Tab-separated table of C-alpha atoms in Angstrom:
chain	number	residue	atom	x	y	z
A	24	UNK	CA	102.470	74.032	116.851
A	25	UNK	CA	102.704	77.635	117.349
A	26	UNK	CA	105.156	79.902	119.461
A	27	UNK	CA	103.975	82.974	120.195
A	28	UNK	CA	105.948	86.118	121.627
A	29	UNK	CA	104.054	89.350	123.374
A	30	UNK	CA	105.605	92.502	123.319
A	31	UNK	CA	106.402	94.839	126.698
A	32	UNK	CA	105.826	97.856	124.278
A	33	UNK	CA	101.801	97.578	124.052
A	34	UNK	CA	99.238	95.392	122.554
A	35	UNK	CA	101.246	94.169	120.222
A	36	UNK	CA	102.061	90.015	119.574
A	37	UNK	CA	104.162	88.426	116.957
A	38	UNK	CA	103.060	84.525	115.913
A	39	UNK	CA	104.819	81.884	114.177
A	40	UNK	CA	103.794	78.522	112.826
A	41	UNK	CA	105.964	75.375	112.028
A	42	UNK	CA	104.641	76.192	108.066
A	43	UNK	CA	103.999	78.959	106.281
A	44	UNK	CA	101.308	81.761	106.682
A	45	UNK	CA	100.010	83.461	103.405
A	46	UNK	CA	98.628	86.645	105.394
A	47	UNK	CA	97.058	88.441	102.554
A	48	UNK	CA	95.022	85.409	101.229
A	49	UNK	CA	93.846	84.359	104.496
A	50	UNK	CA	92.579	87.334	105.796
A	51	UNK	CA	91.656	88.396	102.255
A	52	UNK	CA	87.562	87.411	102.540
A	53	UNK	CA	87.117	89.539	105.771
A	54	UNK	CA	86.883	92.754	103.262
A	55	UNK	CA	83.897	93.119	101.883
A	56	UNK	CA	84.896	95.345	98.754
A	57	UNK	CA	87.925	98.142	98.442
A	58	UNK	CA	85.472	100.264	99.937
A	59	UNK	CA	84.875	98.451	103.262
A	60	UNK	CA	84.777	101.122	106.122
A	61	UNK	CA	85.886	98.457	108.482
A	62	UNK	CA	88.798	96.860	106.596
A	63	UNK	CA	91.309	98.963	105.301
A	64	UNK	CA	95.007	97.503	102.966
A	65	UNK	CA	97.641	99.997	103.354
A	66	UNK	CA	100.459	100.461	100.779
A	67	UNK	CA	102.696	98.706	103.044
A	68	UNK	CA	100.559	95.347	102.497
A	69	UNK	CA	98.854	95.509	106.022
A	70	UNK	CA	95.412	94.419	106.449
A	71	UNK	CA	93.595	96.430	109.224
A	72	UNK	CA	90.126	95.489	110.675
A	73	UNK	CA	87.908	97.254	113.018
A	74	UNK	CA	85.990	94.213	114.728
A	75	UNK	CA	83.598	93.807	118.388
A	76	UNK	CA	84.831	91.508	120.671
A	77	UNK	CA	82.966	90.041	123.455
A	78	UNK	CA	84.957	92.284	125.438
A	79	UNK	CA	84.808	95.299	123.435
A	80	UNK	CA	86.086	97.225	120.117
A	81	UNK	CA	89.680	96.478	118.308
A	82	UNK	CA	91.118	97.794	115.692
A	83	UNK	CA	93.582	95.845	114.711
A	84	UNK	CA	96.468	95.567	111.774
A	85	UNK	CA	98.327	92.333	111.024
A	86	UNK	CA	101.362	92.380	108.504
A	87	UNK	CA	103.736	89.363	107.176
A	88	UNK	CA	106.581	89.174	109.602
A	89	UNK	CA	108.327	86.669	107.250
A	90	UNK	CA	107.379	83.241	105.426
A	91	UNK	CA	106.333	82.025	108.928
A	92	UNK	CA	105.266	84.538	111.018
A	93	UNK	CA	102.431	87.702	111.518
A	94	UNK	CA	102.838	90.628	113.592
A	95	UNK	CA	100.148	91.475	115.153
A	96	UNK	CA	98.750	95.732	116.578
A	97	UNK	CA	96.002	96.130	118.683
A	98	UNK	CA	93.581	99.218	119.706
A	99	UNK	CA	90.682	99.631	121.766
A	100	UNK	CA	89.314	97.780	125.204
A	101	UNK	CA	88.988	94.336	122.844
A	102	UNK	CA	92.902	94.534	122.263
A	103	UNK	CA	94.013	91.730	124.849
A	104	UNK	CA	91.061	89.253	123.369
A	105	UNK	CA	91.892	89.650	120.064
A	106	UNK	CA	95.567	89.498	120.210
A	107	UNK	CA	95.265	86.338	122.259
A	108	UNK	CA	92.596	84.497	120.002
A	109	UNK	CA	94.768	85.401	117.264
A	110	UNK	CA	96.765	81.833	116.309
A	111	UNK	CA	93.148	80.354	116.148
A	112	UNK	CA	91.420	83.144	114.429
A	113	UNK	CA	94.404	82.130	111.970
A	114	UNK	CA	93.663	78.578	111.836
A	115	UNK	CA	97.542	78.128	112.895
A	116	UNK	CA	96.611	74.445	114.579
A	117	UNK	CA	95.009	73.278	111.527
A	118	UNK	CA	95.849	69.807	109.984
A	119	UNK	CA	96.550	69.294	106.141
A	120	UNK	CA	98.573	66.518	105.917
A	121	UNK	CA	95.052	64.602	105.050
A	122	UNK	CA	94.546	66.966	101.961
A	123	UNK	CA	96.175	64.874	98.181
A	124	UNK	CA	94.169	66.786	95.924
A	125	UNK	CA	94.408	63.745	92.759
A	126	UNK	CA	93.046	66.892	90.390
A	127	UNK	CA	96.408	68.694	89.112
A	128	UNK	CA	95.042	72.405	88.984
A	129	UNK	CA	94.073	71.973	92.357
A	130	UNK	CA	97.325	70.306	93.267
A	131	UNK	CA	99.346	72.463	91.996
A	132	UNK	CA	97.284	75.924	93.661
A	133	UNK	CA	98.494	74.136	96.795
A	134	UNK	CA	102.068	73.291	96.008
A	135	UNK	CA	102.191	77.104	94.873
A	136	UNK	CA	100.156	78.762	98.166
A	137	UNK	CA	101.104	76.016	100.787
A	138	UNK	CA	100.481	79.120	103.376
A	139	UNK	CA	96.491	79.864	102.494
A	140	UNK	CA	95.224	79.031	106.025
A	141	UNK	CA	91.084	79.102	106.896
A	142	UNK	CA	89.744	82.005	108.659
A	143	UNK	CA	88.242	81.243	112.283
A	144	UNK	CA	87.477	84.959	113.624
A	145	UNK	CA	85.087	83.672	116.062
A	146	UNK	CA	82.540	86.597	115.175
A	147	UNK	CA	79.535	85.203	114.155
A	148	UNK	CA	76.879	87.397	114.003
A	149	UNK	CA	79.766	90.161	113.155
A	150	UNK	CA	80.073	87.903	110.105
A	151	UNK	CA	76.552	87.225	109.144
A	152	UNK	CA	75.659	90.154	108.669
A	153	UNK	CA	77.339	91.517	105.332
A	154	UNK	CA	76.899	87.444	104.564
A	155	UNK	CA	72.647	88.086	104.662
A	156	UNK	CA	73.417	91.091	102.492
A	157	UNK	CA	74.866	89.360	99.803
A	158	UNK	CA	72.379	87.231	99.120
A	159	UNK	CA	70.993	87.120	95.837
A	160	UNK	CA	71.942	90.448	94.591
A	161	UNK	CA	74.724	91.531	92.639
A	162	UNK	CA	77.990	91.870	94.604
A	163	UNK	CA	78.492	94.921	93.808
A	164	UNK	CA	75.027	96.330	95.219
A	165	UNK	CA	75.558	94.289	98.458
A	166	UNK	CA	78.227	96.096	99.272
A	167	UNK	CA	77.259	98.946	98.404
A	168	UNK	CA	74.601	98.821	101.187
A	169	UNK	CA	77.154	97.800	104.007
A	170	UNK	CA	79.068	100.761	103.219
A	171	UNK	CA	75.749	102.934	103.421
A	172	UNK	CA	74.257	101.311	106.846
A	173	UNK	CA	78.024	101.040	108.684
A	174	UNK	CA	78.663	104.630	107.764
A	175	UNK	CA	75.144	105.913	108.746
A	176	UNK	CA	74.172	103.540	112.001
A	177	UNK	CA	77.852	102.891	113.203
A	178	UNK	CA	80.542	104.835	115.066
A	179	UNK	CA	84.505	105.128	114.716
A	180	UNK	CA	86.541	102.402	115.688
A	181	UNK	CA	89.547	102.869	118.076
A	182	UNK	CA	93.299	103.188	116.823
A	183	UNK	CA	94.631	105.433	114.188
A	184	UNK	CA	93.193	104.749	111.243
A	185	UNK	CA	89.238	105.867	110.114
A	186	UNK	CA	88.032	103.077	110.395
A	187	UNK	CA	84.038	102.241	111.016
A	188	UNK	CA	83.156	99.454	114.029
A	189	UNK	CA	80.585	97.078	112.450
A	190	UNK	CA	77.379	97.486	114.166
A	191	UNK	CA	76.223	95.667	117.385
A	192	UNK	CA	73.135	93.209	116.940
A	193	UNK	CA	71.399	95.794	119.023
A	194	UNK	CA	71.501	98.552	116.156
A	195	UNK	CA	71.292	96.271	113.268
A	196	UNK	CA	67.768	95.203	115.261
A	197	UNK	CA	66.608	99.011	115.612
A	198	UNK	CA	67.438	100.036	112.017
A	199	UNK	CA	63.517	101.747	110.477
A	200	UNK	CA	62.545	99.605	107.762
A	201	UNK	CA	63.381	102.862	105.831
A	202	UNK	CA	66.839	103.132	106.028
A	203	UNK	CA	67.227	99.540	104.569
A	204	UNK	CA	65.021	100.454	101.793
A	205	UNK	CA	67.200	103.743	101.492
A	206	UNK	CA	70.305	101.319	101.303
A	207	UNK	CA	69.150	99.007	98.662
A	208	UNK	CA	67.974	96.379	100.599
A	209	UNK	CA	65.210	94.515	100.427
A	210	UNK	CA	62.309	93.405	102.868
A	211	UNK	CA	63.307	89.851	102.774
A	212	UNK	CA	67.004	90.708	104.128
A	213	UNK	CA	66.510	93.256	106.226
A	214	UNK	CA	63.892	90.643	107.890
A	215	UNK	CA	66.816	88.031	107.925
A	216	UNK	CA	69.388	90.671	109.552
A	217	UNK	CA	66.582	91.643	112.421
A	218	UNK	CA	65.435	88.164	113.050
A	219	UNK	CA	69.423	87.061	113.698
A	220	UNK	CA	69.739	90.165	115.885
A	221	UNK	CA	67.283	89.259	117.845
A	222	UNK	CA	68.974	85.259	118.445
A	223	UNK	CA	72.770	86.932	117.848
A	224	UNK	CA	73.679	85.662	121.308
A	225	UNK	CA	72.680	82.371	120.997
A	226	UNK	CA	73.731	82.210	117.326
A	227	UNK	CA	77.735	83.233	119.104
A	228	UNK	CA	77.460	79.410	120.440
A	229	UNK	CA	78.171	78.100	116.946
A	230	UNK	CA	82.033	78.861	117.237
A	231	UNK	CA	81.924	76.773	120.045
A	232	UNK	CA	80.317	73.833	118.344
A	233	UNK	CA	81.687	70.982	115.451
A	234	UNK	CA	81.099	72.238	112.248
A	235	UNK	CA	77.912	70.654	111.789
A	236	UNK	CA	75.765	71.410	114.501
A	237	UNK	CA	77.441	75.034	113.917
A	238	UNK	CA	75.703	74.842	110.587
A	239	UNK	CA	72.228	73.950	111.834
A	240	UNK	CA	72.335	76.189	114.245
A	241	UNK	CA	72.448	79.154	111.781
A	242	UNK	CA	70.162	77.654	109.871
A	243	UNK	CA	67.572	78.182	112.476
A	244	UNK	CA	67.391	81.456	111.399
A	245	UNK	CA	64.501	82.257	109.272
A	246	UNK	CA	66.119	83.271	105.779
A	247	UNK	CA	69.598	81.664	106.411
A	248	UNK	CA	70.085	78.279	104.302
A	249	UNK	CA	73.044	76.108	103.103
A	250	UNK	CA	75.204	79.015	101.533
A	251	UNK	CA	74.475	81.514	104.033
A	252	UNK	CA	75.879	79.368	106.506
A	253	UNK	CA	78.694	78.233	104.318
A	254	UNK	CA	79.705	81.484	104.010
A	255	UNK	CA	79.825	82.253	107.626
A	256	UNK	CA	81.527	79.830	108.459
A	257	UNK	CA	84.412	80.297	106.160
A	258	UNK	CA	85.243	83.389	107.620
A	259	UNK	CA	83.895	82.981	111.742
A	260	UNK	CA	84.422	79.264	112.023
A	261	UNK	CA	87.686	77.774	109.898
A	262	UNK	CA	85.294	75.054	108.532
A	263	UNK	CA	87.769	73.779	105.397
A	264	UNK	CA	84.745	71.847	104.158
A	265	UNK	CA	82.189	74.692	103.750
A	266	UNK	CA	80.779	74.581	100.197
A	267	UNK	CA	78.844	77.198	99.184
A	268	UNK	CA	76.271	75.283	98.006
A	269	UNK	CA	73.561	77.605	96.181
A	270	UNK	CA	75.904	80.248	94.804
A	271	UNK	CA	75.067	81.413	91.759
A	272	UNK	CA	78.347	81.274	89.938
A	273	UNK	CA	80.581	78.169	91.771
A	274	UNK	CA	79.196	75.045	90.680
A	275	UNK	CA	79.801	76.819	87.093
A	276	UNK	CA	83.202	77.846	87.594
A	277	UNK	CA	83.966	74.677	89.362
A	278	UNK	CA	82.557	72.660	86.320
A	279	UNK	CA	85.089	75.308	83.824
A	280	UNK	CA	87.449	74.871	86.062
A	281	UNK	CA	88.412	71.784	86.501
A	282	UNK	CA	86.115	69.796	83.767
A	283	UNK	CA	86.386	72.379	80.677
A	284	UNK	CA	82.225	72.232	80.457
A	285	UNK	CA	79.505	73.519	82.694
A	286	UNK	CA	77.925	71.605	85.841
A	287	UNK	CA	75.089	72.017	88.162
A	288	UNK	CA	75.106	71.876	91.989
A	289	UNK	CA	74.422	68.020	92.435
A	290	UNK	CA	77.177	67.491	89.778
A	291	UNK	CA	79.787	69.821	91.853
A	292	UNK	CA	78.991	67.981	94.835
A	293	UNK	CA	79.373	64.737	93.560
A	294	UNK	CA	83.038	65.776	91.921
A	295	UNK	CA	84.094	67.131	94.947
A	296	UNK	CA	82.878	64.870	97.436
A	297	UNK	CA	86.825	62.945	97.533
A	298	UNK	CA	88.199	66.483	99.005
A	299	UNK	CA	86.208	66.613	101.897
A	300	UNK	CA	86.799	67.815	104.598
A	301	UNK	CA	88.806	70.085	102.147
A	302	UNK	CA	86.103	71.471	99.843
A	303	UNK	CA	85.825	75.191	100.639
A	304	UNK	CA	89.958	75.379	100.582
A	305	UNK	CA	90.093	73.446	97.133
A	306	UNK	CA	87.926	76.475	95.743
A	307	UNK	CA	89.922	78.932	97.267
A	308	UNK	CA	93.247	77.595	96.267
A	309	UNK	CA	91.790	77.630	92.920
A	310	UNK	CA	90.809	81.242	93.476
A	311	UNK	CA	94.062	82.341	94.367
A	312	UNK	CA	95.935	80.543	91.923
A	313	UNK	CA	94.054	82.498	89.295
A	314	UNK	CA	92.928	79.365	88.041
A	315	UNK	CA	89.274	79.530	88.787
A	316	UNK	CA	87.156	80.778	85.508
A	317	UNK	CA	84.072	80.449	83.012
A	318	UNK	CA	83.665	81.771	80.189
A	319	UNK	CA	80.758	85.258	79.702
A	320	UNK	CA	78.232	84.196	77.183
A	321	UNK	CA	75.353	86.495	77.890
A	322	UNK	CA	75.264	90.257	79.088
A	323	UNK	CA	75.532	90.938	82.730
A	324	UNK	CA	71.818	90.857	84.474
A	325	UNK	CA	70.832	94.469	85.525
A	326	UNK	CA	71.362	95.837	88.997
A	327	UNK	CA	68.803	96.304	90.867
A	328	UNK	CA	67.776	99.486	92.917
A	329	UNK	CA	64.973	98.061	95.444
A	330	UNK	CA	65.299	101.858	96.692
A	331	UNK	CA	63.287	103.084	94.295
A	332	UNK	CA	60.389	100.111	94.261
């Protein structure tokens, strides 16, 4: 489905797909705010990422090549593994020809962004991480802490831009229970992220599993339920179907969206249930599109500063 051409120059590789690849909105949900010390957008329009492989640190930059096709840099001793997982890390084999949204919103999000592809980086713990840190807090505070602890606990990536390296499971584990009070976070994540560290090789065999048993394997983890997993696996497993179940917005939006009234979680899930295995891309598309919205009735709930509790 894909052809794929490597470079004599260095770790560099060029892939192309039979359709086309919307680089910017596929790889858009590994940043985790403009501020992410590991994910940087140049003026150019490449997306770089500083990532651990199994067999060491990247850095990497991908950039649209044209309609079809991403060129690919690599840095660092994980270069060679990342540049060769990259077609599936950008879900280039993946199937659509099963997905006839009936609703037109969402049928139209895909006629305009036929190139959104799911994410499939592989990384799972890599991913969890900043996942566990969003949970229940404002968005804005969660990442506010993962700049804090990658800055403070984690080291330079290679290549040429400043880029952090997210943190191993090993440092995540050894963090005091101060510093994640210091960065806004709360006993009841910073439990989560430790526990996980402590399984984070065993919780790496989810990539390898169906989507499923990938999600009950995370959810093994003390503190990780149905949208915790969800959201890992959009971004470390290419699951098309992952529903972030739980979130405090969607079923909201969703119910805006595509109804023109308000709807609760069981009422989202029954709506969408005809787009499965497509659920998680119908919401993106819909995100993309610009089409996804509700309506602000009440103040914004305070932010909360669990540094000074």
């Amino acid at each position: 489905m894909c052809r794929v051409t490597t470079t004599i120059g260095g770790a560099t590789r060029t892939v192309t797909a039979d359709r086309t690849i919307d680089l910017a909105h596929t790889v858009a949900p590994l940043r985790r705010g403009s501020g992410d010390p590991c994910h940087r957008v140049t003026p150019d329009g490449a997306h770089w990422h500083a990532s651990r492989m199994p067999s060491g640190a990247v850095t990497y930059r991908l950039a649209q090549a044209g309609p079809c096709a991403v060129a690919a840099q690599a840095w660092g001793p994980g270069a060679a593994e990342f540049l060769d997982r990259l077609p599936h890390m950008l879900c280039l084999d993946e199937d659509v020809s099963g997905f006839a949204p009936a609703h037109p919103k969402i049928a139209e999000a895909h006629r305009r962004f036929p190139g959104l592809r799911m994410l499939r980086t592989g990384l799972v713990f890599e991913t969890l991480v900043p996942t566990v840190l969003e949970q229940r807090v404002h968005l804005v505070s969660a990442r506010a802490s993962w700049r804090k602890l990658v800055w403070q606990f984690g080291e330079p990536a290679p290549g040429p831009v400043p880029l952090r390296l997210p943190l191993d499971a090993d440092t995540w584990r050894h963090i005091p229970s101060w510093s994640y009070h210091r960065a806004n976070v709360d006993p009841r994540r910073s439990r989560t992220i430790v526990l996980a560290a402590r399984m984070a090789a065993k919780l790496e065999q989810a990539a390898t599993l169906d989507h499923a048993a990938a999600a009950h394997l995370l959810r093994t983890v003390p503190g990780i339920g149905i949208w915790t997993a969800a959201e890992i696996a959009q971004r470390a497993l290419g699951d098309p179907d992952a529903l972030s179940i739980g979130d405090y917005h969607l079923s909201s939006i969703i119910g805006w969206t595509l109804l023109g009234h308000p709807i609760d979680d069981d009422t989202m899930i029954e709506y969408l249930e005809p787009l499965r295995p497509h659920r998680y891309r119908a919401v993106r598309l819909l995100e993309i599109s610009g089409q996804a919205h509700k309506p602000k009735f009440a103040p914004r709930t305070p932010l909360v500063d669990h540094s000074r509790i």
